[in-house]
XYZ file of C-alpha atoms in Angstrom:
776
model
C 79.657 173.581 180.586
C 82.214 174.276 177.847
C 83.148 170.596 177.674
C 79.483 169.674 177.158
C 79.193 172.107 174.251
C 82.347 170.622 172.630
C 81.003 167.075 172.989
C 77.659 167.980 171.430
C 79.419 169.682 168.522
C 81.682 166.671 167.831
C 78.792 164.275 168.103
C 76.259 166.004 165.883
C 77.976 168.474 163.609
C 81.361 166.967 162.675
C 79.834 163.779 161.093
C 77.574 166.001 159.049
C 80.450 167.973 157.640
C 82.841 164.924 157.482
C 80.614 162.674 155.248
C 82.134 162.421 151.763
C 81.298 160.761 148.423
C 83.502 158.999 145.914
C 83.427 162.127 143.778
C 84.635 164.190 146.720
C 87.619 161.940 147.317
C 88.492 161.803 143.649
C 88.213 165.551 143.309
C 90.644 166.089 146.151
C 93.290 163.913 144.492
C 95.036 165.244 141.386
C 95.777 161.656 140.239
C 92.124 161.215 139.229
C 91.563 164.312 137.118
C 91.028 162.264 133.948
C 88.660 159.928 135.750
C 86.548 162.885 136.998
C 86.398 164.232 133.451
C 85.154 160.880 132.124
C 82.541 160.574 134.879
C 81.272 164.036 134.125
C 81.240 163.454 130.368
C 79.267 160.232 130.727
C 76.959 161.900 133.336
C 77.727 159.293 135.951
C 78.556 161.755 138.749
C 75.034 161.841 140.220
C 74.744 158.043 140.031
C 78.100 157.569 141.722
C 77.274 160.132 144.407
C 74.038 158.341 145.176
C 75.802 155.061 145.960
C 75.248 154.268 149.630
C 77.961 151.623 149.471
C 80.372 150.547 146.801
C 83.861 149.984 145.563
C 85.505 151.899 142.766
C 88.511 150.521 140.935
C 89.926 153.895 140.017
C 92.459 154.185 137.167
C 94.907 157.024 137.688
C 95.773 159.584 135.074
C 98.642 157.479 133.679
C 96.228 154.607 133.138
C 94.066 156.785 130.912
C 97.103 157.971 129.025
C 98.014 154.347 128.234
C 94.545 153.470 127.071
C 93.792 153.956 123.416
C 90.144 154.231 122.656
C 86.944 155.815 123.850
C 85.947 155.668 127.480
C 82.259 154.795 127.586
C 79.669 154.877 130.316
C 79.593 151.059 130.307
C 83.344 150.862 130.829
C 83.158 153.144 133.835
C 80.269 151.168 135.339
C 82.454 148.072 134.992
C 84.857 149.714 137.487
C 82.132 149.939 140.164
C 80.946 147.305 142.601
C 77.621 147.732 144.402
C 79.259 146.766 147.703
C 82.139 148.168 149.685
C 85.210 145.921 149.728
C 88.531 146.600 151.348
C 91.785 144.939 150.354
C 91.502 142.317 153.037
C 88.221 141.154 151.560
C 89.860 140.032 148.321
C 90.994 136.455 147.778
C 92.469 134.533 144.876
C 89.984 133.430 142.249
C 87.217 135.617 143.660
C 84.539 136.756 141.202
C 82.834 140.101 141.789
C 79.711 141.469 140.134
C 80.075 144.948 138.675
C 77.406 147.562 138.027
C 77.806 147.000 134.283
C 74.808 144.965 133.146
C 74.375 143.531 129.655
C 70.787 142.314 129.459
C 70.475 138.554 128.898
C 74.187 138.020 128.565
C 74.657 136.263 131.892
C 71.152 135.004 132.415
C 67.546 136.082 132.684
C 68.107 137.971 135.994
C 70.587 140.260 134.255
C 73.480 140.088 136.716
C 76.379 142.480 136.302
C 79.487 141.645 134.342
C 82.052 139.781 136.410
C 85.435 140.956 137.638
C 88.065 138.414 138.693
C 90.499 138.805 141.580
C 93.896 137.120 141.478
C 96.769 137.355 143.934
C 100.540 136.991 143.729
C 102.663 134.641 145.789
C 100.704 132.766 148.384
C 97.149 133.637 147.369
C 95.913 132.666 150.817
C 97.803 135.509 152.509
C 95.795 138.714 152.805
C 98.835 140.919 152.174
C 99.598 139.273 148.817
C 99.507 141.677 145.899
C 96.036 141.738 144.325
C 95.058 142.099 140.682
C 91.737 142.966 139.089
C 91.320 141.154 135.765
C 95.099 141.056 135.726
C 95.434 144.810 136.482
C 97.489 145.616 139.586
C 95.974 147.481 142.542
C 98.715 150.030 143.187
C 97.039 151.549 146.248
C 94.417 149.888 148.378
C 91.595 151.143 150.522
C 91.149 154.856 149.956
C 88.279 155.141 152.438
C 85.358 157.204 151.302
C 83.149 156.213 154.191
C 82.491 153.130 156.222
C 80.776 151.397 153.295
C 82.675 152.777 150.354
C 86.275 152.277 149.190
C 88.467 153.264 146.320
C 91.102 150.838 145.001
C 93.659 152.572 142.798
C 94.695 150.678 139.635
C 97.280 151.436 136.951
C 95.232 150.458 133.891
C 91.737 150.976 132.628
C 89.549 147.864 132.996
C 88.011 146.658 129.747
C 84.684 144.810 130.009
C 84.855 141.196 128.800
C 84.084 140.448 125.193
C 81.679 137.707 124.115
C 82.821 134.102 124.105
C 83.092 134.169 120.336
C 85.338 137.209 120.466
C 87.477 135.879 123.319
C 88.076 132.621 121.459
C 89.287 134.494 118.389
C 92.637 134.545 120.112
C 92.857 130.752 120.034
C 94.169 130.193 116.520
C 93.709 126.417 116.557
C 90.052 126.655 117.635
C 88.435 129.726 116.186
C 88.676 128.761 112.482
C 86.873 125.544 113.397
C 84.175 127.514 115.217
C 83.737 129.655 112.118
C 83.608 126.602 109.856
C 80.828 125.065 111.928
C 78.966 128.325 112.729
C 79.423 127.831 116.465
C 81.211 131.198 116.631
C 77.880 132.874 115.975
C 76.257 130.868 118.759
C 78.901 132.010 121.217
C 78.270 135.626 120.303
C 74.586 135.444 121.171
C 73.142 137.414 124.076
C 72.789 134.352 126.251
C 75.235 132.635 128.592
C 77.416 129.603 127.865
C 80.243 127.737 129.545
C 83.070 126.495 127.320
C 85.619 123.838 128.305
C 88.628 124.488 126.078
C 91.869 122.513 125.848
C 94.977 124.506 126.730
C 96.720 122.641 123.909
C 95.675 122.187 120.305
C 91.974 121.510 120.406
C 92.391 118.572 117.971
C 95.346 117.039 119.797
C 93.400 113.910 120.898
C 93.050 112.938 117.232
C 95.662 111.478 114.923
C 96.626 113.153 111.658
C 94.076 111.206 109.604
C 91.220 112.002 111.964
C 92.212 115.665 112.048
C 92.317 115.790 108.260
C 88.851 114.256 108.125
C 87.363 116.578 110.768
C 88.701 119.657 109.035
C 87.480 118.537 105.615
C 84.049 119.242 104.202
C 83.155 115.609 104.790
C 83.761 115.847 108.543
C 81.775 119.029 109.203
C 78.993 117.208 111.024
C 81.352 115.338 113.333
C 83.415 118.471 113.873
C 80.277 120.372 114.870
C 79.328 117.651 117.313
C 82.835 117.633 118.755
C 82.910 121.419 119.253
C 79.379 121.521 120.656
C 80.478 118.972 123.232
C 82.722 121.684 124.702
C 79.816 124.039 125.296
C 77.260 123.959 128.115
C 74.338 126.362 128.447
C 74.530 128.904 131.264
C 77.418 130.680 132.954
C 78.818 127.956 135.200
C 81.630 129.572 137.175
C 84.006 127.330 139.084
C 82.467 128.269 142.386
C 79.030 127.192 141.221
C 79.988 123.517 141.048
C 79.399 121.694 144.342
C 81.778 119.039 145.597
C 81.263 115.686 143.918
C 79.750 115.044 140.522
C 77.689 117.427 138.479
C 76.224 116.297 135.165
C 75.957 119.015 132.522
C 74.268 118.679 129.178
C 76.369 119.970 126.297
C 75.102 121.601 123.126
C 75.761 118.302 121.307
C 73.076 116.705 123.506
C 75.578 114.510 125.312
C 76.505 114.866 128.968
C 79.702 116.097 130.587
C 80.545 115.060 134.142
C 82.164 117.781 136.265
C 83.815 116.511 139.437
C 85.092 118.647 142.320
C 87.273 116.851 144.838
C 88.012 117.677 148.491
C 90.813 120.036 147.460
C 88.403 121.861 145.138
C 90.318 120.573 142.113
C 87.958 120.295 139.161
C 87.934 117.742 136.332
C 85.651 117.285 133.343
C 85.118 113.699 132.200
C 88.283 112.920 134.153
C 90.341 115.629 132.412
C 91.827 118.170 134.813
C 90.784 121.806 134.676
C 94.014 123.828 134.634
C 92.506 127.329 134.664
C 89.053 128.378 135.763
C 86.842 131.349 135.118
C 88.258 132.989 132.013
C 85.624 135.729 131.839
C 83.518 136.724 128.880
C 80.502 138.933 128.442
C 78.158 136.021 127.877
C 79.661 133.280 129.970
C 82.875 131.740 131.109
C 85.723 129.594 129.769
C 87.460 126.862 131.722
C 90.778 125.605 130.384
C 91.366 121.847 130.552
C 94.326 119.559 129.888
C 92.864 117.972 126.756
C 89.735 118.149 124.670
C 86.924 115.784 125.547
C 85.649 113.590 122.749
C 81.893 112.967 122.667
C 81.010 109.271 123.109
C 79.015 109.256 119.887
C 81.978 110.444 117.799
C 83.562 107.381 116.243
C 85.615 106.730 113.155
C 85.263 104.120 110.454
C 86.865 103.296 107.134
C 84.802 105.887 105.298
C 85.980 108.722 107.538
C 89.576 107.541 107.450
C 89.568 107.417 103.661
C 88.352 111.012 103.593
C 91.168 111.872 105.967
C 93.657 110.102 103.677
C 92.698 112.263 100.705
C 90.838 109.404 99.045
C 87.426 111.069 98.936
C 87.089 110.417 95.191
C 87.425 106.709 95.905
C 84.734 106.974 98.609
C 82.460 108.955 96.313
C 82.712 106.335 93.571
C 82.002 103.506 96.019
C 78.829 105.317 97.082
C 77.837 106.107 93.514
C 78.046 102.464 92.502
C 76.250 101.152 95.620
C 79.393 99.832 97.265
C 79.405 102.205 100.218
C 78.296 99.444 102.585
C 81.875 98.170 102.619
C 82.912 101.430 104.263
C 80.254 101.342 106.944
C 80.114 97.588 107.617
C 81.055 96.643 111.183
C 80.405 92.896 111.312
C 82.653 92.075 108.335
C 86.274 93.158 108.004
C 87.846 94.423 104.796
C 91.137 95.695 103.435
C 90.967 98.736 101.176
C 93.462 99.584 98.444
C 92.895 103.312 98.141
C 94.365 105.616 95.478
C 94.562 109.298 96.382
C 92.381 111.890 94.677
C 95.324 112.941 92.506
C 95.958 109.386 91.313
C 92.341 108.417 90.707
C 91.565 108.216 86.985
C 88.080 106.877 86.725
C 87.663 108.248 83.200
C 89.916 105.498 81.884
C 87.422 102.848 83.034
C 84.166 102.336 81.092
C 81.082 102.904 83.229
C 79.937 99.335 82.677
C 83.116 98.060 84.360
C 83.410 100.589 87.174
C 81.492 98.663 89.789
C 83.683 95.608 89.348
C 86.807 97.761 89.125
C 85.973 99.486 92.395
C 85.154 96.253 94.226
C 88.514 94.914 93.010
C 90.066 97.472 95.402
C 88.280 95.901 98.387
C 89.900 92.727 99.718
C 88.186 90.174 101.903
C 89.236 90.200 105.542
C 91.639 92.216 107.631
C 95.101 91.900 106.053
C 97.797 93.790 107.963
C 101.319 93.716 106.469
C 102.602 90.910 108.683
C 99.965 88.549 107.260
C 100.899 89.133 103.608
C 102.903 86.453 101.802
C 105.025 87.309 98.816
C 103.532 86.219 95.454
C 100.267 85.158 97.035
C 96.830 85.964 95.656
C 94.275 87.808 97.761
C 90.523 87.484 97.326
C 88.814 90.704 96.325
C 85.134 91.587 96.582
C 84.858 91.553 92.788
C 82.736 88.451 92.160
C 83.386 88.239 88.447
C 80.850 86.730 86.078
C 83.793 85.717 83.886
C 85.082 83.604 86.767
C 81.742 81.924 87.296
C 80.996 84.202 90.248
C 84.285 83.469 92.011
C 86.198 86.419 93.493
C 88.884 87.879 91.288
C 92.299 87.731 92.920
C 94.822 90.501 93.564
C 98.529 89.540 93.434
C 100.724 90.874 96.230
C 104.485 91.307 96.275
C 106.316 91.690 99.590
C 109.977 92.694 99.725
C 111.630 92.118 103.102
C 114.979 92.725 104.728
C 115.373 90.316 107.593
C 112.249 90.508 109.701
C 111.218 93.971 108.464
C 109.088 94.627 105.409
C 110.792 96.922 102.903
C 108.000 97.385 100.371
C 104.587 96.055 99.406
C 102.926 96.119 95.999
C 99.473 95.035 94.946
C 99.672 94.072 91.289
C 101.681 96.955 89.764
C 100.711 99.501 92.417
C 103.105 100.315 95.256
C 101.977 100.942 98.814
C 102.720 104.478 99.975
C 103.219 105.600 103.559
C 102.268 103.519 106.555
C 99.432 101.050 106.709
C 96.324 102.376 108.437
C 94.116 100.269 110.703
C 90.651 101.320 111.818
C 88.325 98.994 113.719
C 90.250 95.961 112.387
C 89.817 97.168 108.818
C 93.044 97.886 106.951
C 93.741 100.691 104.480
C 96.712 100.673 102.109
C 97.412 103.907 100.263
C 98.513 102.868 96.775
C 100.430 104.756 94.113
C 97.840 104.240 91.383
C 94.522 102.461 90.866
C 94.628 98.748 90.144
C 93.804 97.477 86.680
C 91.395 94.607 86.317
C 92.971 91.483 84.810
C 92.498 91.817 81.088
C 91.768 89.656 78.112
C 94.111 86.662 78.182
C 95.502 87.385 74.725
C 96.289 91.000 75.587
C 97.969 89.784 78.764
C 100.067 87.047 77.144
C 100.915 88.620 73.803
C 103.618 90.764 75.393
C 105.332 87.722 76.900
C 108.039 86.692 74.443
C 108.340 83.266 76.084
C 104.818 82.464 74.883
C 105.069 83.780 71.324
C 104.761 80.305 69.746
C 101.748 79.476 71.891
C 100.062 82.750 70.915
C 100.759 82.009 67.238
C 99.146 78.561 67.507
C 96.066 80.100 69.123
C 95.607 82.430 66.173
C 96.366 79.740 63.570
C 93.910 77.270 65.101
C 91.121 79.727 65.873
C 90.960 78.404 69.453
C 91.674 81.877 70.827
C 88.043 82.938 70.437
C 86.826 79.767 72.133
C 89.090 80.435 75.108
C 87.914 84.051 75.257
C 84.312 82.883 75.521
C 85.041 80.363 78.273
C 84.477 81.441 81.868
C 86.370 80.328 84.945
C 89.278 78.569 83.225
C 92.836 77.593 84.083
C 95.129 77.875 81.065
C 98.398 75.947 81.011
C 100.463 77.851 78.440
C 103.475 75.963 77.021
C 106.525 78.164 76.582
C 108.561 78.386 73.395
C 110.985 75.693 74.564
C 108.071 73.322 75.067
C 107.088 73.695 71.413
C 110.721 73.430 70.357
C 110.963 70.137 72.224
C 108.080 68.763 70.117
C 110.318 68.904 67.076
C 108.476 67.951 63.908
C 105.190 67.625 65.817
C 105.106 71.391 66.194
C 105.555 71.816 62.435
C 102.787 69.324 61.789
C 100.411 71.022 64.200
C 101.060 74.372 62.530
C 100.513 72.785 59.096
C 97.095 72.935 57.492
C 96.824 69.149 57.698
C 97.275 69.257 61.480
C 94.799 72.031 62.265
C 92.205 69.783 63.883
C 94.824 68.056 66.003
C 96.241 71.460 66.954
C 92.812 72.557 68.142
C 92.472 69.489 70.326
C 95.986 69.890 71.724
C 95.340 73.528 72.617
C 91.937 72.782 74.113
C 93.610 70.139 76.259
C 95.577 72.930 77.936
C 92.414 74.755 79.005
C 90.955 73.342 82.219
C 87.363 73.990 83.213
C 87.669 75.500 86.663
C 90.039 77.711 88.598
C 93.274 76.286 89.925
C 95.618 78.771 91.535
C 99.108 77.981 92.776
C 97.892 77.370 96.327
C 95.273 74.906 95.029
C 97.743 72.934 92.907
C 100.146 72.726 95.836
C 97.655 71.000 98.108
C 96.736 67.802 96.257
C 96.397 66.189 92.825
C 93.482 67.359 90.671
C 92.023 65.504 87.712
C 90.300 68.409 86.047
C 88.217 68.363 82.831
C 89.407 70.374 79.856
C 87.861 71.960 76.793
C 89.185 68.976 74.827
C 86.901 66.645 76.799
C 89.762 64.705 78.423
C 90.974 65.177 81.968
C 94.301 66.748 82.821
C 96.141 65.765 85.992
C 97.661 68.613 87.998
C 99.320 68.441 91.385
C 102.474 68.501 93.465
C 105.482 66.389 92.491
C 107.146 63.799 94.691
C 109.510 66.360 96.202
C 106.664 68.815 96.828
C 108.741 71.518 95.205
C 107.377 71.189 91.698
C 103.884 71.280 90.285
C 103.396 68.705 87.522
C 100.923 68.655 84.641
C 100.178 65.679 82.395
C 97.742 63.041 81.262
C 96.149 61.038 84.111
C 98.248 57.954 83.428
C 101.066 56.510 85.546
C 103.336 56.260 82.490
C 102.484 59.615 80.958
C 105.172 62.254 80.643
C 104.532 65.269 82.833
C 105.509 68.865 82.384
C 106.590 71.217 85.116
C 104.803 74.458 85.951
C 107.468 77.186 85.924
C 105.481 80.365 86.460
C 102.087 80.559 88.083
C 99.139 82.842 88.695
C 99.098 85.129 85.664
C 95.637 86.601 86.176
C 93.287 87.186 83.257
C 89.684 88.314 83.117
C 88.251 84.823 82.716
C 90.686 82.808 84.795
C 94.330 82.198 85.501
C 97.350 81.233 83.362
C 100.328 79.072 84.338
C 103.423 78.583 82.166
C 104.523 74.988 81.563
C 107.573 73.445 79.911
C 105.841 70.648 77.988
C 103.062 70.440 75.428
C 100.508 67.839 76.465
C 98.833 65.748 73.762
C 95.540 64.065 74.687
C 95.223 60.289 74.302
C 92.742 60.421 71.451
C 94.971 62.575 69.220
C 96.925 60.287 66.829
C 99.948 61.688 65.067
C 101.507 59.225 62.630
C 104.779 59.226 60.722
C 102.842 60.259 57.609
C 101.448 63.275 59.533
C 104.944 64.321 60.528
C 106.133 63.987 56.927
C 103.180 66.020 55.717
C 104.026 68.690 58.281
C 107.491 69.156 56.765
C 106.221 68.918 53.175
C 108.151 65.688 52.518
C 105.909 64.852 49.547
C 108.449 62.756 47.657
C 109.041 60.451 50.601
C 105.323 60.007 51.122
C 104.919 59.223 47.431
C 107.584 56.512 47.298
C 106.379 54.988 50.582
C 102.896 54.726 49.143
C 104.223 53.296 45.868
C 106.152 50.601 47.695
C 103.239 49.839 49.983
C 105.350 50.441 53.050
C 103.515 53.497 54.386
C 100.836 51.470 56.095
C 103.465 49.274 57.741
C 104.923 52.202 59.655
C 102.082 52.357 62.159
C 102.309 48.715 63.183
C 105.654 48.543 64.959
C 108.191 50.801 66.575
C 109.864 52.338 63.560
C 112.054 55.367 62.973
C 111.759 56.758 59.452
C 114.645 58.687 57.950
C 112.902 61.244 55.734
C 114.962 63.125 53.134
C 113.620 66.526 52.232
C 112.218 67.173 48.797
C 115.320 69.258 48.150
C 117.447 66.193 48.914
C 115.485 64.090 46.431
C 116.196 66.719 43.780
C 119.747 65.306 43.626
C 118.468 61.798 42.847
C 116.874 60.565 39.623
C 113.352 59.887 40.848
C 112.243 58.766 37.409
C 114.846 56.014 37.350
C 113.854 54.924 40.836
C 110.173 54.861 40.034
C 110.890 52.806 36.951
C 112.857 50.257 38.964
C 110.573 48.930 41.724
C 113.318 46.709 43.088
C 115.809 49.528 43.632
C 113.021 51.828 44.843
C 112.019 49.377 47.527
C 115.630 48.883 48.538
C 116.110 52.616 48.922
C 112.921 53.052 50.916
C 113.697 50.151 53.246
C 117.145 51.586 53.915
C 115.353 54.665 55.343
C 113.193 52.628 57.688
C 114.871 51.662 60.965
C 113.045 49.107 63.124
C 113.815 50.551 66.566
C 112.275 52.481 69.459
C 112.266 56.260 69.397
C 114.887 57.995 71.544
C 113.765 61.290 73.166
C 117.372 62.395 73.381
C 117.334 62.927 69.622
C 115.084 65.905 70.152
C 117.925 67.457 72.091
C 120.521 66.535 69.475
C 122.189 64.014 71.769
C 123.611 60.797 70.269
C 126.984 60.173 71.861
C 129.313 57.730 70.171
C 128.574 56.083 66.823
C 125.500 53.910 67.021
C 124.750 51.329 64.313
C 121.184 50.314 63.530
C 119.985 47.776 61.013
C 117.510 48.956 58.429
C 114.411 47.263 57.150
C 116.410 46.399 54.019
C 118.459 43.760 55.827
C 120.453 43.060 58.930
C 123.591 43.867 56.988
C 122.318 47.145 55.563
C 122.967 49.360 58.519
C 123.047 53.072 59.161
C 125.331 54.866 61.592
C 124.089 57.666 63.873
C 126.950 60.005 64.738
C 127.270 63.244 66.684
C 129.818 65.594 65.158
C 131.997 68.105 66.940
C 129.694 71.031 66.139
C 126.837 69.186 67.818
C 125.119 68.247 64.547
C 123.661 64.780 64.191
C 124.566 62.961 60.973
C 123.552 59.609 59.506
C 125.772 57.487 57.265
C 125.276 54.232 55.389
C 127.623 51.586 56.684
C 130.019 50.021 54.186
C 129.453 52.862 51.767
C 132.535 54.874 50.975
C 132.592 58.291 49.385
C 129.005 59.045 50.299
C 127.948 62.398 51.749
C 126.570 62.066 55.311
C 122.968 63.130 55.822
C 122.502 65.785 58.445
C 119.456 65.593 60.695
C 117.372 68.763 60.273
C 114.493 67.823 62.511
C 113.068 65.122 64.713
C 109.651 64.165 65.955
C 108.055 61.182 67.630
C 104.740 59.678 66.703
C 101.621 59.472 68.879
C 99.864 56.525 67.279
C 100.247 53.753 69.816
C 103.811 52.972 68.757
C 107.127 54.333 69.933
C 108.340 55.478 66.586
C 109.193 58.734 64.943
C 110.679 60.653 62.055
C 114.157 62.078 61.503
C 114.247 64.706 58.771
C 117.558 64.522 56.826
C 119.058 66.669 54.086
C 120.377 63.869 51.845
C 119.049 60.622 50.384
C 120.737 57.488 51.685
C 121.811 55.173 48.842
C 121.870 51.450 49.645
C 125.026 49.467 49.040
C 124.801 47.066 46.058
C 125.922 43.707 47.313
C 127.478 40.772 45.442
C 128.664 37.394 46.774
C 128.189 36.724 50.456
C 126.120 39.903 50.763
C 129.207 42.067 50.386
C 129.425 45.128 48.224
C 130.378 44.320 44.594
C 133.899 45.662 44.936
C 134.573 43.501 47.924
C 132.826 40.566 46.222
C 135.070 40.781 43.095
C 138.143 41.186 45.242
C 137.159 38.180 47.309
C 136.449 36.048 44.171
C 139.814 36.956 42.673
C 141.614 36.142 45.918
C 139.749 32.883 46.301
C 140.452 32.014 42.643
C 144.123 32.660 43.108
C 144.171 30.596 46.242
C 142.288 27.793 44.463
C 144.651 27.886 41.507
C 147.642 27.818 43.822
C 146.234 24.813 45.631
C 145.464 22.979 42.360
C 148.887 23.850 40.967
C 150.604 22.541 44.067
C 148.591 19.335 44.043
C 149.322 18.782 40.322
C 153.012 19.329 40.903
C 153.110 16.748 43.672
C 151.241 14.179 41.548
C 153.564 14.856 38.658
C 156.631 14.196 40.790
C 155.246 10.975 42.147
C 154.407 9.637 38.726
C 157.744 10.710 37.292
C 159.655 8.803 39.933
C 157.679 5.659 39.382
C 158.477 5.689 35.660
C 162.128 6.014 36.451
C 162.028 2.935 38.641
C 162.137 4.504 42.032
C 160.445 2.585 44.724
C 159.727 3.642 48.167
C 161.889 2.282 50.984
C 159.772 0.551 53.541
């Protein structure tokens, strides 16, 4: 009977008195005094007592002492689960739903904020140490009842912040979210999933692309790129089934999430390295590298922004040249100055479009395709070139097989060459200058000073300025020097028309660059109306210029491709004279102001004879004639003619005279007679002198200038500084002194012979008178 009473008591009464609540257990343990105070203050005691089942992650007193801040009702609810869970129920990566609900944050059904379980060591072992949101469970399974447990923790759990707030800690990402306004989206009261790179979020991009994306010009692409990381809804790792799951990102483009047999997750093939980083309004998954949306692509425009050449881009757009930046079918090479180097104010507005297009070269031209001193076609189709593209000169300095430096015109290439979609970008030290007026370009070249002077003297400069699409062959100073007296004639007022024709003959109608002249011979029309022949020489090393005649002298092109606004200039070493220009001996004398010589030639009637045969005229200067009595000469036609004829040498012109080369003494008969000769001699100082043969005591005439004629003959003029005086001849054509000497000698010889003969006759006769007879 007593045993029955004991059994009934144990069965019915002990459970009634033994049933406890979470508050009861906490109250019995001094470690949770602070927790009880917080539950009472936030009036959660009744709600906790009414839990039929649950789990409390209970911070001990030391946990509250470590925590700085207010303990709110919401924080305490975040420590409660609506189900009872013992330590053996926890596993690594497990997500638990707390009693803390933030309406709308995790979806329309308002689920509780999540808590994440992690385990040390082998997470698959039940005895592994467990953590709640990284907080250690220091004592497991304080049993309240069969459905309720307390897990003791050493820190206060803090509810997750919003995605926007969580990502504030990622210094490489959050400023970009702020720039694009996506940070505000991620703070909304609606759920999102964010796939974030564990490395720098912009690491898939090169430095230029990063600079573009972070500039004001790349804000749209940056927004698209960041939105591609974000998917609507809280997609925890466990919510993805095995295989592929297609998720639509905020950018409108799809992400493919793949879960393999080992539950490893990848996004667009990029591995997920950490899952389920909790936030109040969603979840973050960390991946190996940022995914780039398929629609995000780069072109020359974007790269130029990234290269700090946005001013260049802006000007191209302003002057309707932006299509070069966006063109995909055609390839271009851009010569881009940086914003700091751009000086558009120096270019008149009327020229800016052409100036800008001069910085865009035709085709893709990487460094290994550039040839030193070559000309590259730009997109500037110049009206002054007849619509042909203006060229850009390139200079390439190499050391062995490596390129040391590149310059376009006067602008150096900075940094490395950039390639984007087969387009090439060179960053240059300063903007290019359009080829200028040909006079402004050539006037600074001291080798062409004589040529420039002739252009001004003749007035041809303006005609050349007005001509479009020309090739100018500019003779250097030595070329004019080699003309000798012709140059003086052409610069003289009497030679102005001939000078114009000579200069016009050096201006070809049409563009001939070095590469064109190298290929084959061109007979190209000129402003003078006659054709000029230009082409490679026999050895293919030289480019020759001359009249289109097999016997014509040809000059050599020494420097090519000097670009000007209306064409191209090449330096040559010979002045070319067109066939129809006739330069006579009289013209050459007029050019050196030899008026006295012209006068006496006209008076003797010999001037017209000079153009009929090959004749070299020795022309004394007017200063030389000042030492001779002209009046006496003019009054004695015989002596005047003799003097003039002594200065006319019937012979072919020698081009070596222009160089002052004579060699040994050379005798040449004059028009006066075969015996009246002059001697050409080269002295030790290199001067050329002329003497009259058989004349003693005379002063030699020094040659002060030389020039050949262009009148159908092979004659010319030698300008001398003294008048040659003919030798007066006596008997046998000898000079009078020699004639008298010879007469005296002959007389003496004759007298001696006569005397001898008389003496012999006298002896014979004397003997006969004396009776002498000859013995037979």
